[in-house]
Short mmCIF file of C-alpha atoms in Angstrom, two decimals:
data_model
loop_
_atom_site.label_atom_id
_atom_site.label_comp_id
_atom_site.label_asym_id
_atom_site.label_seq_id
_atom_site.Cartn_x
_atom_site.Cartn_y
_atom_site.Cartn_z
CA UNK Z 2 -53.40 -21.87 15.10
CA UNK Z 3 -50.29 -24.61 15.44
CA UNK Z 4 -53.16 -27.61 14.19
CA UNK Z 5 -52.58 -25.44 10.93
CA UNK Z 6 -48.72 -26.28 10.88
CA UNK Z 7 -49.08 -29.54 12.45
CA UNK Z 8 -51.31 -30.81 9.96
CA UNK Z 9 -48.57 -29.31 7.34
CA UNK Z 10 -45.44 -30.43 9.13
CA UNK Z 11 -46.96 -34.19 9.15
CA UNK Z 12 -47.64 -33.55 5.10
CA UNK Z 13 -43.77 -33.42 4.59
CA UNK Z 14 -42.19 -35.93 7.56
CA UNK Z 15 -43.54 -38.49 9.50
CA UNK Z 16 -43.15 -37.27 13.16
CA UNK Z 17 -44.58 -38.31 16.76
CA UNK Z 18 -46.89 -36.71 19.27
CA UNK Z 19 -44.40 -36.24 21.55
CA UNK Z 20 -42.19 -34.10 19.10
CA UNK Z 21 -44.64 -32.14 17.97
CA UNK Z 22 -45.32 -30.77 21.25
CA UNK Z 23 -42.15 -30.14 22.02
CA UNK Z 24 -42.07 -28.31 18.53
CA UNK Z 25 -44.96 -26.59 19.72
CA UNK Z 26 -43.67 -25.80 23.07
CA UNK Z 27 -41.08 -23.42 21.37
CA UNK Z 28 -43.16 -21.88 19.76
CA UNK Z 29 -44.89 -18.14 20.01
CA UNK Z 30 -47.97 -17.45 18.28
CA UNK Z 31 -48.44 -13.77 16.61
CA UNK Z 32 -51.45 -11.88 15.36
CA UNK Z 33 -50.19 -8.80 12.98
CA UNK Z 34 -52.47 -5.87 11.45
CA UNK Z 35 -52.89 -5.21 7.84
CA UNK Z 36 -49.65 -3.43 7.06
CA UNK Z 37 -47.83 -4.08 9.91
CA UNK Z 38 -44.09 -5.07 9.74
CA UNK Z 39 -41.96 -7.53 10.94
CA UNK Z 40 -38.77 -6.78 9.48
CA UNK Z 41 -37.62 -3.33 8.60
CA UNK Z 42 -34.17 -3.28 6.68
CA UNK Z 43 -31.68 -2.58 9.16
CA UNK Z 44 -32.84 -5.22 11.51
CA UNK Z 45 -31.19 -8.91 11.71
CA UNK Z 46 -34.10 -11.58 10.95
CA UNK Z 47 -33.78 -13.59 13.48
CA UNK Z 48 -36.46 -16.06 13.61
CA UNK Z 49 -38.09 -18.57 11.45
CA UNK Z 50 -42.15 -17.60 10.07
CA UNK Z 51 -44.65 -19.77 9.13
CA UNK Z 52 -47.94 -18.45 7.85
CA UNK Z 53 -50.96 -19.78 9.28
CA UNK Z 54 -53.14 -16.97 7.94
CA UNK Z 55 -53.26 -14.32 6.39
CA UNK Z 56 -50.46 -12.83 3.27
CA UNK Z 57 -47.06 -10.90 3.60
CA UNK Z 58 -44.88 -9.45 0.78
CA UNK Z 59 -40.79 -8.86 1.29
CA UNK Z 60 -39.51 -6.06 -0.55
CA UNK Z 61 -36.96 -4.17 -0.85
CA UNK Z 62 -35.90 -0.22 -2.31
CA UNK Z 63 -34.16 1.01 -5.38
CA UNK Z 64 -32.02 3.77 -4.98
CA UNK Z 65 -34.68 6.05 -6.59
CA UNK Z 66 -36.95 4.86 -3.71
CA UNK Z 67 -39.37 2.91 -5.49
CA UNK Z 68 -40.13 -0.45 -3.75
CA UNK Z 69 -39.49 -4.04 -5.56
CA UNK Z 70 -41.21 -7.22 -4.28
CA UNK Z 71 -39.47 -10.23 -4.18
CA UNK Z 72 -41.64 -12.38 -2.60
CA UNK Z 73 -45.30 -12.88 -1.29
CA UNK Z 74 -45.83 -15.40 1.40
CA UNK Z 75 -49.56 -17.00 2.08
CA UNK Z 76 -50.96 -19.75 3.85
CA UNK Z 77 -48.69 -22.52 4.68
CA UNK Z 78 -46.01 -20.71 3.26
CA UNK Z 79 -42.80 -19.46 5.24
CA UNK Z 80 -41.91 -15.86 4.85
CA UNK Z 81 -38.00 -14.87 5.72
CA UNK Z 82 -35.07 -13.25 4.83
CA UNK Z 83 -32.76 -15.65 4.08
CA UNK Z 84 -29.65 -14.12 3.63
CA UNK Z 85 -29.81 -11.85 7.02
CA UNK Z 86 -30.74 -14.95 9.18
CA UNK Z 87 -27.83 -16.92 7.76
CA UNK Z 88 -25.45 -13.95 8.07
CA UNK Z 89 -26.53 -12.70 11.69
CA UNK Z 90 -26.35 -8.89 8.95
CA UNK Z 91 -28.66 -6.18 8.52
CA UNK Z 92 -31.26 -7.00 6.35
CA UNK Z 93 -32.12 -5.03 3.31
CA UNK Z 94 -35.29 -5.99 2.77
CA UNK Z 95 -38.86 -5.25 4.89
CA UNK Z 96 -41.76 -7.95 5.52
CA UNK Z 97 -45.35 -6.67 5.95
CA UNK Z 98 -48.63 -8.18 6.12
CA UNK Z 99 -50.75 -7.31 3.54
CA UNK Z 100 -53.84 -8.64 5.50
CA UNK Z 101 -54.70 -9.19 8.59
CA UNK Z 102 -52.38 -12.44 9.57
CA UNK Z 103 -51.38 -14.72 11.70
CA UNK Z 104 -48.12 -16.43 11.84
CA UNK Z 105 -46.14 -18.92 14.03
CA UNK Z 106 -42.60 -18.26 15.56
CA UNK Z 107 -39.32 -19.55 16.65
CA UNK Z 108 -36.10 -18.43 17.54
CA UNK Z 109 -32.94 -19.22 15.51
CA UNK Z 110 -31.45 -20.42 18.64
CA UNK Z 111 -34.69 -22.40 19.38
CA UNK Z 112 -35.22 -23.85 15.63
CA UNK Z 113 -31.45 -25.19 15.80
CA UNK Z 114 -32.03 -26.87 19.04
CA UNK Z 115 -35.07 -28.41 17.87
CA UNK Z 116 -33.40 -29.70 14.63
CA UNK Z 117 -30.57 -30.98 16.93
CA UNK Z 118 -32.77 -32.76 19.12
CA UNK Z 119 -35.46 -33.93 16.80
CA UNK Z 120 -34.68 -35.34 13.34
CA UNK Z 121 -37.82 -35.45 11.23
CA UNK Z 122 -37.40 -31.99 11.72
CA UNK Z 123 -33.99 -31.62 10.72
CA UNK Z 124 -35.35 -33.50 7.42
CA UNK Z 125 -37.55 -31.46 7.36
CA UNK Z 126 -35.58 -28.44 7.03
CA UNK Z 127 -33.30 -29.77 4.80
CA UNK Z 128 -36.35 -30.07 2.10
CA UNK Z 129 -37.47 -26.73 2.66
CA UNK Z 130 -34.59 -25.14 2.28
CA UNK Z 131 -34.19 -27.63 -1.31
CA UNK Z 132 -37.53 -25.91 -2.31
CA UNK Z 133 -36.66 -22.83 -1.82
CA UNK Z 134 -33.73 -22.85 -3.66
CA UNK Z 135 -35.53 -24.59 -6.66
CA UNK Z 136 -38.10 -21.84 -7.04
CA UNK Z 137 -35.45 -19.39 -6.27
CA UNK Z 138 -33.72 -20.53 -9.64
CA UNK Z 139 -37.22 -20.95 -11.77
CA UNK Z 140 -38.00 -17.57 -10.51
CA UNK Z 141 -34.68 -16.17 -11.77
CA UNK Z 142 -35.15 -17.78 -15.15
CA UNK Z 143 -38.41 -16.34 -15.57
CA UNK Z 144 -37.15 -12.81 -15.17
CA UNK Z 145 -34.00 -12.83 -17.67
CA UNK Z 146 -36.11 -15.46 -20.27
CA UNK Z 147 -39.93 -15.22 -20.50
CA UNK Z 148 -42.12 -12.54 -21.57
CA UNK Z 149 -44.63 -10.46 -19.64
CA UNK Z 150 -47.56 -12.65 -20.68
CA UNK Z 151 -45.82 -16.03 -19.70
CA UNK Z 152 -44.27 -13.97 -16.71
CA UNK Z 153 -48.10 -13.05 -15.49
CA UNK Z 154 -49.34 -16.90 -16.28
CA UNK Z 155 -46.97 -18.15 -14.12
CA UNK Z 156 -47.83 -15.99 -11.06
CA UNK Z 157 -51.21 -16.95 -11.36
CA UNK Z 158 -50.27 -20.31 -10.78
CA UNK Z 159 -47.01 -19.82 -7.76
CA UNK Z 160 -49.87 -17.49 -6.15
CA UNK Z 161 -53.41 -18.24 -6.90
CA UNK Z 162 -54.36 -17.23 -3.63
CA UNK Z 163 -52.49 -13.86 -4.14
CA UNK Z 164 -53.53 -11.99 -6.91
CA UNK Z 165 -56.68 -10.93 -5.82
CA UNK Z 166 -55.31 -10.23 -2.42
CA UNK Z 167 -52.99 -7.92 -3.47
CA UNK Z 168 -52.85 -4.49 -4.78
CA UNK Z 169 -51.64 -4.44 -8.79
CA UNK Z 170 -48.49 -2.24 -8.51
CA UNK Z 171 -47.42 -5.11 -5.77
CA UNK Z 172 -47.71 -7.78 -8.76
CA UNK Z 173 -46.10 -6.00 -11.37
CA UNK Z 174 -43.16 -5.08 -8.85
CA UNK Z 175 -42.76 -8.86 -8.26
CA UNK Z 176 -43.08 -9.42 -12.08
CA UNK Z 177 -40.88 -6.64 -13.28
CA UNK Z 178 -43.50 -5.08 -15.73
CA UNK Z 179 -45.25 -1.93 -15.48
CA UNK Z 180 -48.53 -1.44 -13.93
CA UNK Z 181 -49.84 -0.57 -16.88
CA UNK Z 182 -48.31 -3.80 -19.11
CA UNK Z 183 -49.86 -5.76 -15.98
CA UNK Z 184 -53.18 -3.79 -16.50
CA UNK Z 185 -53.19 -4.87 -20.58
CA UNK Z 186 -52.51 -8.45 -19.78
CA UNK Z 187 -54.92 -9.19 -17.55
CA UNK Z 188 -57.40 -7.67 -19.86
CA UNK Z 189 -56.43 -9.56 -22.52
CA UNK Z 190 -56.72 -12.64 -20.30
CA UNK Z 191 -60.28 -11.60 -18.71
CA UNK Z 192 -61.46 -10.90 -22.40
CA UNK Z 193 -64.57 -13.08 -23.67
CA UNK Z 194 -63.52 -15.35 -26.18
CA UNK Z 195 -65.58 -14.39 -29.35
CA UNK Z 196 -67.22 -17.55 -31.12
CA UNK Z 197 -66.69 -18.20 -34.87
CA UNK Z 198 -69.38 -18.47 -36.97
CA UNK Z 199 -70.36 -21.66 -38.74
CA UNK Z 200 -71.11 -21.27 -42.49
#
């Protein structure tokens, strides 16, 4: 399982053996069911999640109790909340797997030592945390400017790996259409083109 985020880690900073083992060291491998949690809001997120396996959603409720995804998390993705791990707050949000997943863990308190100690890693987190704030803002001008057909396009190319992994009234939560808009779109999209006849 950690050859899957070595291989990764090496794809973004040039790091030696001898790091990555202690990397590895602090680490704690986790095997989760299909629909198991590992955040409920409430909790502080405390540790740092990267997906070797499997998918995950974070989500969140509306007062009326319907549930809103924010995010879906695959292979060699990161799943987190953000805002609670920075904070040391409750989170209001909830990760589950939506497959059967694997995932590797560390501490807060052991990811900060390790970025003190080691700094390709510290790099490292620097440009993941640059990433995330870039799609962060693309995903925000998606919602407020782009319609539901450019809004489903551009899933299908964030999450390739997703939308067939996924149940539909997941997507449209993330996307902030109906299930039923969703439903029409992808029609239109699966549709056969019809070929014009020559005269």
């Amino acid at each position: 399982m950690f050859e899957v985020f070595e291989k990764y880690l090496r794809e973004w900073v040039d790091i030696s053996d001898e790091e990555m083992q202690v990397i590895r060291a602090a680490s704690t491998e986790k095997t989760l069911r299909k629909w198991q949690s590992i955040l409920h809001d409430g909790e502080v997120w405390k540790i740092n999640c990267f997906i070797t396996s499997g998918c995950f959603r974070l989500y969140r409720f509306g007062k009326d109790g319907t549930d809103h995804t924010l995010r879906f998390g695959v292979e060699n993705w990161w799943i987190s909340d953000q805002e609670s791990y920075n904070n040391n707050t409750p989170s209001d949000y909830n990760i589950e797997a939506l497959a059967a997943s694997n995932v590797i863990i560390w501490t807060k308190e052991s990811w900060t030592a390790l970025m003190n100690t080691i700094p390709a890693l510290k790099l490292f987190n620097e440009k993941l945390l640059a990433r995330g704030y870039e799609m962060n803002q693309r995903r925000i001008f998606s919602l407020i400017s782009s319609s539901a057909e450019e809004k489903y396009l551009e899933f299908q190319k964030t999450y390739p790996r997703v939308f067939n992994k996924v149940p539909l009234h997941m997507v449209a939560s993330y996307l902030g259409i109906s299930r039923e808009t969703l439903s029409r779109i992808r029609k239109e999209f699966t549709k056969p083109k019809q070929k014009t006849s020559r005269i």
